Every structure is written in structure tokens, then in C-alpha cells.
Amino acid sequence: GIQVEQSPPDLILQEGANSTLRCNFSDSVNNLQWFHQNPWGQLINLFYIPSGTKQNGRLSATTVATERYSLLYISSSQTTDSGVYFCAVEVSNSGYALNFGKGTSLLVTP
Amino acid sequence: GAVVSQHPSWVICKSGTSVKIECRSLDFQATTMFWYRQFPKQSLMLMATSNEGSKATYEQGVEKDKFLINHASLTLSTLTVTSAHPEDSSFYICSAPKAGETQQFFGPGTRLTVL
């Protein structure tokens, strides 16, 4: 099956710092989503981005489908950004089921 | 965006009992729903695909007789953990694609603790 690798696995930032999270995937994908899982477990959709670049406030994402990677940028980080960030891709023949990476655990300190 | 709910949000049960978890699409119909499981500090793993009006399909290694899935209507899928054991303690999350939308929508999850 498709492999989804995220880096770094853990990240500690001071409030105000910027960061880049990376997601590599091993095959062509129909769908790629970035999620933030909050401390209560809720998955929050950040971006649907199978290709191209999108921005939403302090967050932006870029997917280069031909090179099979996606990047999530967090600028001016805040303590509320803490949590786990997952990249998930749709396996083309599975009818929308998502294959998740192992996540990046982010801690933003005051 | 679309809304998917789960009930209960958390449940504690004794070993050997069965627990039913509901997943509802509140503002759209879903012919397909997905069930994922997440152990502490791990990623989400797909367990099964729930299909309205037909049998669920299970991922390799997931016991279909232990994790019963019923997709009774276009807005409801249920996951029943039968004869639960402590190793079944986990966070169970459902998701559903919405027609015309390319992204998936996830429920808030159900935390199961088996004593």
C-alpha cells in the first residue's frame, strides 16, 4: 500500500516562531488533506490540497504532486497551535478512505 | 462544511460486554462511511468501510465478528465492539465523504475504555 511519511515526528517551538512540516507519499494520490488533532481528539480539517498552494491565515500548504510531497507552514505560532498534525492521502482505488501518516506532534511554548 | 457526529463521545465498560458506537451525517447523506481506530500516541488506522445496504468491508487483521458494522440508513452507521477486552480500548473515529465534495468529514471520535 501507499506509504505516508511525516517529518519531523516531534517539534517544540517558542511562541512566535515559524515552522515547516513535511509529508512524503510513495504513489500518486487523488486527495491529500492536512489535519490538526486537538487535545480532545477532534480532527480539524486544515487543507484539502492534492496539488498547488493554499493559505488560510497563519497557515499555508503546498503540494508538489509530481515530486510526491506536501508542506504545511505555520507562521507566528501560538500556544493554541499545539497538537498533532496529520497528513492523509486517498488511495486511488479505495473510494475515499484515507491513509494517514504518523503525524507531527507540535508543542508551542509561551 | 459538512457535519458528522458520534455518540457516545466516551464510554467505559467492563470486559466481556458489548458497546455500540453511532456515527451520523447530520446534513448530508452518506452511502459510505469509514471507521478508524487510533491507539494512544499513534496514527489513525482504517478498520472498515461501511456501505449502506450491503456488507461492510474490513481491513486485513480486523475481525469482522468482533467489530460489527451496520449501515442502516443513509445517515447512520453503527460500530458494535462485541465482547470487549482491555486491548480494544482505543479512540474510534468515523468519517464520511459528501457527494460533490472532495474532502472527507470526520466525527469527533469516541473514546472507549474497557476495564
PDB file of C-alpha atoms in Angstrom:
ATOM      1  CA  GLY A   1       0.000   0.000   0.000  1.00  0.00           C
ATOM      2  CA  ILE A   2       0.887   3.642  -0.208  1.00  0.00           C
ATOM      3  CA  GLN A   3       3.396   4.908   2.341  1.00  0.00           C
ATOM      4  CA  VAL A   4       2.934   8.281   4.022  1.00  0.00           C
ATOM      5  CA  GLU A   5       5.878   9.659   5.952  1.00  0.00           C
ATOM      6  CA  GLN A   6       5.804  12.802   8.041  1.00  0.00           C
ATOM      7  CA  SER A   7       8.669  14.767   9.487  1.00  0.00           C
ATOM      8  CA  PRO A   8       9.699  15.784  11.986  1.00  0.00           C
ATOM      9  CA  PRO A   9       7.920  13.431  14.408  1.00  0.00           C
ATOM     10  CA  ASP A  10       8.171  15.962  17.227  1.00  0.00           C
ATOM     11  CA  LEU A  11       8.696  19.691  17.274  1.00  0.00           C
ATOM     12  CA  ILE A  12       8.970  22.229  20.067  1.00  0.00           C
ATOM     13  CA  LEU A  13       8.674  25.917  19.233  1.00  0.00           C
ATOM     14  CA  GLN A  14       8.628  29.112  21.147  1.00  0.00           C
ATOM     15  CA  GLU A  15       5.572  31.261  20.585  1.00  0.00           C
ATOM     16  CA  GLY A  16       6.023  33.471  17.539  1.00  0.00           C
ATOM     17  CA  ALA A  17       8.326  31.118  15.677  1.00  0.00           C
ATOM     18  CA  ASN A  18       7.652  29.688  12.224  1.00  0.00           C
ATOM     19  CA  SER A  19       7.763  26.035  11.246  1.00  0.00           C
ATOM     20  CA  THR A  20       7.507  23.726   8.257  1.00  0.00           C
ATOM     21  CA  LEU A  21       6.047  20.234   8.441  1.00  0.00           C
ATOM     22  CA  ARG A  22       6.664  17.776   5.642  1.00  0.00           C
ATOM     23  CA  CYS A  23       4.670  14.877   4.208  1.00  0.00           C
ATOM     24  CA  ASN A  24       6.140  12.470   1.660  1.00  0.00           C
ATOM     25  CA  PHE A  25       3.997   9.898  -0.096  1.00  0.00           C
ATOM     26  CA  SER A  26       5.030   6.947  -2.190  1.00  0.00           C
ATOM     27  CA  ASP A  27       2.497   6.982  -5.031  1.00  0.00           C
ATOM     28  CA  SER A  28       0.114   9.197  -6.951  1.00  0.00           C
ATOM     29  CA  VAL A  29      -2.828  10.356  -4.899  1.00  0.00           C
ATOM     30  CA  ASN A  30      -6.283  11.694  -5.636  1.00  0.00           C
ATOM     31  CA  ASN A  31      -6.656  13.538  -2.373  1.00  0.00           C
ATOM     32  CA  LEU A  32      -4.350  14.944   0.276  1.00  0.00           C
ATOM     33  CA  GLN A  33      -5.570  16.565   3.452  1.00  0.00           C
ATOM     34  CA  TRP A  34      -3.835  18.156   6.407  1.00  0.00           C
ATOM     35  CA  PHE A  35      -5.477  17.851   9.822  1.00  0.00           C
ATOM     36  CA  HIS A  36      -4.844  19.245  13.261  1.00  0.00           C
ATOM     37  CA  GLN A  37      -5.861  16.909  16.074  1.00  0.00           C
ATOM     38  CA  ASN A  38      -6.634  18.878  19.188  1.00  0.00           C
ATOM     39  CA  PRO A  39      -6.080  17.589  22.744  1.00  0.00           C
ATOM     40  CA  TRP A  40      -9.631  16.207  22.813  1.00  0.00           C
ATOM     41  CA  GLY A  41      -9.008  14.122  19.722  1.00  0.00           C
ATOM     42  CA  GLN A  42     -11.097  16.112  17.282  1.00  0.00           C
ATOM     43  CA  LEU A  43      -9.651  16.157  13.785  1.00  0.00           C
ATOM     44  CA  ILE A  44      -9.843  19.616  12.314  1.00  0.00           C
ATOM     45  CA  ASN A  45      -9.628  19.925   8.557  1.00  0.00           C
ATOM     46  CA  LEU A  46      -6.886  22.386   7.675  1.00  0.00           C
ATOM     47  CA  PHE A  47      -6.458  21.941   3.946  1.00  0.00           C
ATOM     48  CA  TYR A  48      -7.618  19.812   1.098  1.00  0.00           C
ATOM     49  CA  ILE A  49      -4.635  20.133  -1.214  1.00  0.00           C
ATOM     50  CA  PRO A  50      -3.850  17.412  -3.756  1.00  0.00           C
ATOM     51  CA  SER A  51      -1.737  19.969  -5.625  1.00  0.00           C
ATOM     52  CA  GLY A  52      -0.837  23.628  -5.585  1.00  0.00           C
ATOM     53  CA  THR A  53      -0.711  26.136  -2.757  1.00  0.00           C
ATOM     54  CA  LYS A  54      -3.346  27.374  -0.351  1.00  0.00           C
ATOM     55  CA  GLN A  55      -3.306  29.806   2.522  1.00  0.00           C
ATOM     56  CA  ASN A  56      -5.604  30.283   5.481  1.00  0.00           C
ATOM     57  CA  GLY A  57      -4.489  32.926   7.936  1.00  0.00           C
ATOM     58  CA  ARG A  58      -1.200  31.929   9.524  1.00  0.00           C
ATOM     59  CA  LEU A  59      -1.274  28.535   7.866  1.00  0.00           C
ATOM     60  CA  SER A  60      -0.392  27.666   4.323  1.00  0.00           C
ATOM     61  CA  ALA A  61       0.244  24.453   2.456  1.00  0.00           C
ATOM     62  CA  THR A  62       1.933  23.436  -0.744  1.00  0.00           C
ATOM     63  CA  THR A  63       1.727  20.097  -2.519  1.00  0.00           C
ATOM     64  CA  VAL A  64       4.054  19.166  -5.360  1.00  0.00           C
ATOM     65  CA  ALA A  65       2.262  16.116  -6.680  1.00  0.00           C
ATOM     66  CA  THR A  66       4.894  15.276  -9.297  1.00  0.00           C
ATOM     67  CA  GLU A  67       7.526  15.026  -6.568  1.00  0.00           C
ATOM     68  CA  ARG A  68       5.150  13.395  -4.070  1.00  0.00           C
ATOM     69  CA  TYR A  69       5.420  15.707  -1.122  1.00  0.00           C
ATOM     70  CA  SER A  70       3.423  18.314   0.704  1.00  0.00           C
ATOM     71  CA  LEU A  71       4.472  21.020   3.142  1.00  0.00           C
ATOM     72  CA  LEU A  72       2.491  22.714   5.879  1.00  0.00           C
ATOM     73  CA  TYR A  73       3.746  26.102   7.021  1.00  0.00           C
ATOM     74  CA  ILE A  74       2.824  27.585  10.360  1.00  0.00           C
ATOM     75  CA  SER A  75       3.830  31.193  10.860  1.00  0.00           C
ATOM     76  CA  SER A  76       3.880  33.205  14.086  1.00  0.00           C
ATOM     77  CA  SER A  77       2.981  30.110  16.075  1.00  0.00           C
ATOM     78  CA  GLN A  78       0.678  30.353  19.083  1.00  0.00           C
ATOM     79  CA  THR A  79       0.225  28.023  22.044  1.00  0.00           C
ATOM     80  CA  THR A  80      -3.158  27.022  20.621  1.00  0.00           C
ATOM     81  CA  ASP A  81      -1.353  25.556  17.619  1.00  0.00           C
ATOM     82  CA  SER A  82      -0.090  22.753  19.845  1.00  0.00           C
ATOM     83  CA  GLY A  83      -1.303  19.274  18.977  1.00  0.00           C
ATOM     84  CA  VAL A  84      -0.687  16.642  16.376  1.00  0.00           C
ATOM     85  CA  TYR A  85      -0.678  17.444  12.683  1.00  0.00           C
ATOM     86  CA  PHE A  86      -1.574  14.645  10.311  1.00  0.00           C
ATOM     87  CA  CYS A  87      -1.173  14.343   6.601  1.00  0.00           C
ATOM     88  CA  ALA A  88      -3.566  11.880   4.959  1.00  0.00           C
ATOM     89  CA  VAL A  89      -3.850  10.724   1.390  1.00  0.00           C
ATOM     90  CA  GLU A  90      -6.564   8.976  -0.542  1.00  0.00           C
ATOM     91  CA  VAL A  91      -5.614   5.690  -2.047  1.00  0.00           C
ATOM     92  CA  SER A  92      -6.978   5.872  -5.552  1.00  0.00           C
ATOM     93  CA  ASN A  93      -8.932   2.634  -5.575  1.00  0.00           C
ATOM     94  CA  SER A  94     -10.369   2.723  -2.089  1.00  0.00           C
ATOM     95  CA  GLY A  95     -13.273   5.053  -2.558  1.00  0.00           C
ATOM     96  CA  TYR A  96     -12.212   7.974  -0.363  1.00  0.00           C
ATOM     97  CA  ALA A  97     -10.613   6.014   2.514  1.00  0.00           C
ATOM     98  CA  LEU A  98      -7.641   7.983   3.822  1.00  0.00           C
ATOM     99  CA  ASN A  99      -4.225   6.646   4.663  1.00  0.00           C
ATOM    100  CA  PHE A 100      -2.684   8.655   7.495  1.00  0.00           C
ATOM    101  CA  GLY A 101       0.915   9.444   8.250  1.00  0.00           C
ATOM    102  CA  LYS A 102       2.187   9.057  11.806  1.00  0.00           C
ATOM    103  CA  GLY A 103       1.847  12.738  12.485  1.00  0.00           C
ATOM    104  CA  THR A 104       3.994  15.559  13.797  1.00  0.00           C
ATOM    105  CA  SER A 105       3.492  16.375  17.457  1.00  0.00           C
ATOM    106  CA  LEU A 106       3.887  20.120  17.927  1.00  0.00           C
ATOM    107  CA  LEU A 107       4.306  21.889  21.238  1.00  0.00           C
ATOM    108  CA  VAL A 108       4.348  25.674  21.259  1.00  0.00           C
ATOM    109  CA  THR A 109       5.652  27.137  24.495  1.00  0.00           C
ATOM    110  CA  PRO A 110       4.910  30.643  25.825  1.00  0.00           C
TER     111      PRO A 110
ATOM    112  CA  GLY B   1     -18.531  22.135   5.543  1.00  0.00           C
ATOM    113  CA  ALA B   2     -20.479  19.042   6.438  1.00  0.00           C
ATOM    114  CA  VAL B   3     -21.153  17.794   9.961  1.00  0.00           C
ATOM    115  CA  VAL B   4     -20.576  14.289  11.254  1.00  0.00           C
ATOM    116  CA  SER B   5     -21.483  13.369  14.828  1.00  0.00           C
ATOM    117  CA  GLN B   6     -20.631  10.406  17.011  1.00  0.00           C
ATOM    118  CA  HIS B   7     -22.300   9.035  20.085  1.00  0.00           C
ATOM    119  CA  PRO B   8     -21.240   8.469  22.742  1.00  0.00           C
ATOM    120  CA  SER B   9     -18.179  10.699  22.995  1.00  0.00           C
ATOM    121  CA  TRP B  10     -16.727   8.407  25.602  1.00  0.00           C
ATOM    122  CA  VAL B  11     -17.679   5.102  27.193  1.00  0.00           C
ATOM    123  CA  ILE B  12     -16.288   2.903  29.943  1.00  0.00           C
ATOM    124  CA  CYS B  13     -17.363  -0.719  30.050  1.00  0.00           C
ATOM    125  CA  LYS B  14     -16.485  -3.974  31.735  1.00  0.00           C
ATOM    126  CA  SER B  15     -14.554  -6.661  29.945  1.00  0.00           C
ATOM    127  CA  GLY B  16     -16.840  -9.044  28.096  1.00  0.00           C
ATOM    128  CA  THR B  17     -19.625  -6.572  27.403  1.00  0.00           C
ATOM    129  CA  SER B  18     -20.597  -5.107  24.036  1.00  0.00           C
ATOM    130  CA  VAL B  19     -20.526  -1.450  23.135  1.00  0.00           C
ATOM    131  CA  LYS B  20     -22.303   0.296  20.265  1.00  0.00           C
ATOM    132  CA  ILE B  21     -20.937   3.484  18.729  1.00  0.00           C
ATOM    133  CA  GLU B  22     -23.042   5.585  16.360  1.00  0.00           C
ATOM    134  CA  CYS B  23     -21.830   7.747  13.509  1.00  0.00           C
ATOM    135  CA  ARG B  24     -24.286  10.150  11.906  1.00  0.00           C
ATOM    136  CA  SER B  25     -24.027  12.504   8.974  1.00  0.00           C
ATOM    137  CA  LEU B  26     -26.195  15.408  10.112  1.00  0.00           C
ATOM    138  CA  ASP B  27     -26.642  17.496   6.988  1.00  0.00           C
ATOM    139  CA  PHE B  28     -25.922  15.125   4.124  1.00  0.00           C
ATOM    140  CA  GLN B  29     -26.460  11.562   3.071  1.00  0.00           C
ATOM    141  CA  ALA B  30     -23.561   9.148   3.084  1.00  0.00           C
ATOM    142  CA  THR B  31     -23.715   5.845   1.253  1.00  0.00           C
ATOM    143  CA  THR B  32     -20.233   5.126   2.545  1.00  0.00           C
ATOM    144  CA  MET B  33     -18.695   5.762   5.935  1.00  0.00           C
ATOM    145  CA  PHE B  34     -15.308   4.791   7.264  1.00  0.00           C
ATOM    146  CA  TRP B  35     -14.280   3.618  10.711  1.00  0.00           C
ATOM    147  CA  TYR B  36     -10.804   4.311  12.029  1.00  0.00           C
ATOM    148  CA  ARG B  37      -9.071   3.346  15.261  1.00  0.00           C
ATOM    149  CA  GLN B  38      -6.362   5.323  16.995  1.00  0.00           C
ATOM    150  CA  PHE B  39      -4.294   3.940  19.867  1.00  0.00           C
ATOM    151  CA  PRO B  40      -2.558   6.405  22.206  1.00  0.00           C
ATOM    152  CA  LYS B  41       0.168   8.426  20.532  1.00  0.00           C
ATOM    153  CA  GLN B  42      -0.347   6.576  17.262  1.00  0.00           C
ATOM    154  CA  SER B  43      -1.874   7.384  13.927  1.00  0.00           C
ATOM    155  CA  LEU B  44      -5.358   6.614  12.661  1.00  0.00           C
ATOM    156  CA  MET B  45      -5.737   3.201  11.099  1.00  0.00           C
ATOM    157  CA  LEU B  46      -8.618   2.323   8.807  1.00  0.00           C
ATOM    158  CA  MET B  47     -10.646  -0.545  10.241  1.00  0.00           C
ATOM    159  CA  ALA B  48     -13.518  -0.944   7.819  1.00  0.00           C
ATOM    160  CA  THR B  49     -15.685   0.619   5.160  1.00  0.00           C
ATOM    161  CA  SER B  50     -19.377   0.802   5.948  1.00  0.00           C
ATOM    162  CA  ASN B  51     -21.679   0.562   2.937  1.00  0.00           C
ATOM    163  CA  GLU B  52     -25.364   1.445   3.092  1.00  0.00           C
ATOM    164  CA  GLY B  53     -27.455  -1.545   2.143  1.00  0.00           C
ATOM    165  CA  SER B  54     -24.604  -4.015   1.902  1.00  0.00           C
ATOM    166  CA  LYS B  55     -21.961  -5.695   3.992  1.00  0.00           C
ATOM    167  CA  ALA B  56     -19.048  -3.778   5.369  1.00  0.00           C
ATOM    168  CA  THR B  57     -15.563  -4.440   4.065  1.00  0.00           C
ATOM    169  CA  TYR B  58     -12.846  -4.923   6.642  1.00  0.00           C
ATOM    170  CA  GLU B  59      -9.151  -4.207   6.521  1.00  0.00           C
ATOM    171  CA  GLN B  60      -6.703  -7.023   6.947  1.00  0.00           C
ATOM    172  CA  GLY B  61      -6.344  -8.042  10.563  1.00  0.00           C
ATOM    173  CA  VAL B  62      -9.672  -6.592  11.714  1.00  0.00           C
ATOM    174  CA  GLU B  63     -12.058  -9.264  12.993  1.00  0.00           C
ATOM    175  CA  LYS B  64     -15.440  -8.781  11.375  1.00  0.00           C
ATOM    176  CA  ASP B  65     -17.184 -10.895  14.019  1.00  0.00           C
ATOM    177  CA  LYS B  66     -15.787  -8.733  16.782  1.00  0.00           C
ATOM    178  CA  PHE B  67     -16.398  -5.354  15.182  1.00  0.00           C
ATOM    179  CA  LEU B  68     -19.927  -5.476  13.801  1.00  0.00           C
ATOM    180  CA  ILE B  69     -20.849  -2.704  11.409  1.00  0.00           C
ATOM    181  CA  ASN B  70     -24.378  -1.851  10.353  1.00  0.00           C
ATOM    182  CA  HIS B  71     -25.147   0.931   7.891  1.00  0.00           C
ATOM    183  CA  ALA B  72     -28.882   1.036   8.456  1.00  0.00           C
ATOM    184  CA  SER B  73     -29.659   4.286   6.673  1.00  0.00           C
ATOM    185  CA  LEU B  74     -28.054   6.945   4.529  1.00  0.00           C
ATOM    186  CA  THR B  75     -27.195   8.957   7.636  1.00  0.00           C
ATOM    187  CA  LEU B  76     -26.272   6.346  10.228  1.00  0.00           C
ATOM    188  CA  SER B  77     -23.567   3.740  10.638  1.00  0.00           C
ATOM    189  CA  THR B  78     -23.002   1.830  13.860  1.00  0.00           C
ATOM    190  CA  LEU B  79     -19.932   0.002  15.117  1.00  0.00           C
ATOM    191  CA  THR B  80     -20.506  -2.587  17.805  1.00  0.00           C
ATOM    192  CA  VAL B  81     -17.488  -3.876  19.694  1.00  0.00           C
ATOM    193  CA  THR B  82     -18.564  -7.300  20.885  1.00  0.00           C
ATOM    194  CA  SER B  83     -17.126  -8.974  23.968  1.00  0.00           C
ATOM    195  CA  ALA B  84     -14.822  -6.042  24.523  1.00  0.00           C
ATOM    196  CA  HIS B  85     -11.445  -6.587  26.155  1.00  0.00           C
ATOM    197  CA  PRO B  86      -8.928  -4.099  27.551  1.00  0.00           C
ATOM    198  CA  GLU B  87      -6.878  -4.281  24.343  1.00  0.00           C
ATOM    199  CA  ASP B  88      -9.905  -2.874  22.479  1.00  0.00           C
ATOM    200  CA  SER B  89      -9.556   0.356  24.460  1.00  0.00           C
ATOM    201  CA  SER B  90      -8.933   2.996  21.852  1.00  0.00           C
ATOM    202  CA  PHE B  91     -10.234   6.125  20.145  1.00  0.00           C
ATOM    203  CA  TYR B  92     -12.706   5.256  17.397  1.00  0.00           C
ATOM    204  CA  ILE B  93     -13.355   7.839  14.694  1.00  0.00           C
ATOM    205  CA  CYS B  94     -15.733   7.729  11.761  1.00  0.00           C
ATOM    206  CA  SER B  95     -15.667   9.723   8.567  1.00  0.00           C
ATOM    207  CA  ALA B  96     -17.872  10.224   5.552  1.00  0.00           C
ATOM    208  CA  PRO B  97     -17.392  11.695   2.101  1.00  0.00           C
ATOM    209  CA  LYS B  98     -20.099  14.053   0.903  1.00  0.00           C
ATOM    210  CA  ALA B  99     -21.256  13.957  -2.708  1.00  0.00           C
ATOM    211  CA  GLY B 100     -19.813  16.876  -4.628  1.00  0.00           C
ATOM    212  CA  GLU B 101     -17.096  17.482  -2.042  1.00  0.00           C
ATOM    213  CA  THR B 102     -13.569  16.218  -2.462  1.00  0.00           C
ATOM    214  CA  GLN B 103     -12.538  16.184   1.178  1.00  0.00           C
ATOM    215  CA  GLN B 104     -13.703  13.829   3.914  1.00  0.00           C
ATOM    216  CA  PHE B 105     -15.509  14.889   7.048  1.00  0.00           C
ATOM    217  CA  PHE B 106     -14.687  13.348  10.395  1.00  0.00           C
ATOM    218  CA  GLY B 107     -16.704  12.799  13.522  1.00  0.00           C
ATOM    219  CA  PRO B 108     -15.399  13.950  16.917  1.00  0.00           C
ATOM    220  CA  GLY B 109     -14.461  10.412  17.942  1.00  0.00           C
ATOM    221  CA  THR B 110     -15.463   8.019  20.710  1.00  0.00           C
ATOM    222  CA  ARG B 111     -13.035   7.106  23.438  1.00  0.00           C
ATOM    223  CA  LEU B 112     -13.592   3.523  24.599  1.00  0.00           C
ATOM    224  CA  THR B 113     -12.090   2.260  27.831  1.00  0.00           C
ATOM    225  CA  VAL B 114     -12.553  -1.401  28.698  1.00  0.00           C
ATOM    226  CA  LEU B 115     -11.841  -2.305  32.312  1.00  0.00           C
TER     227      LEU B 115
END
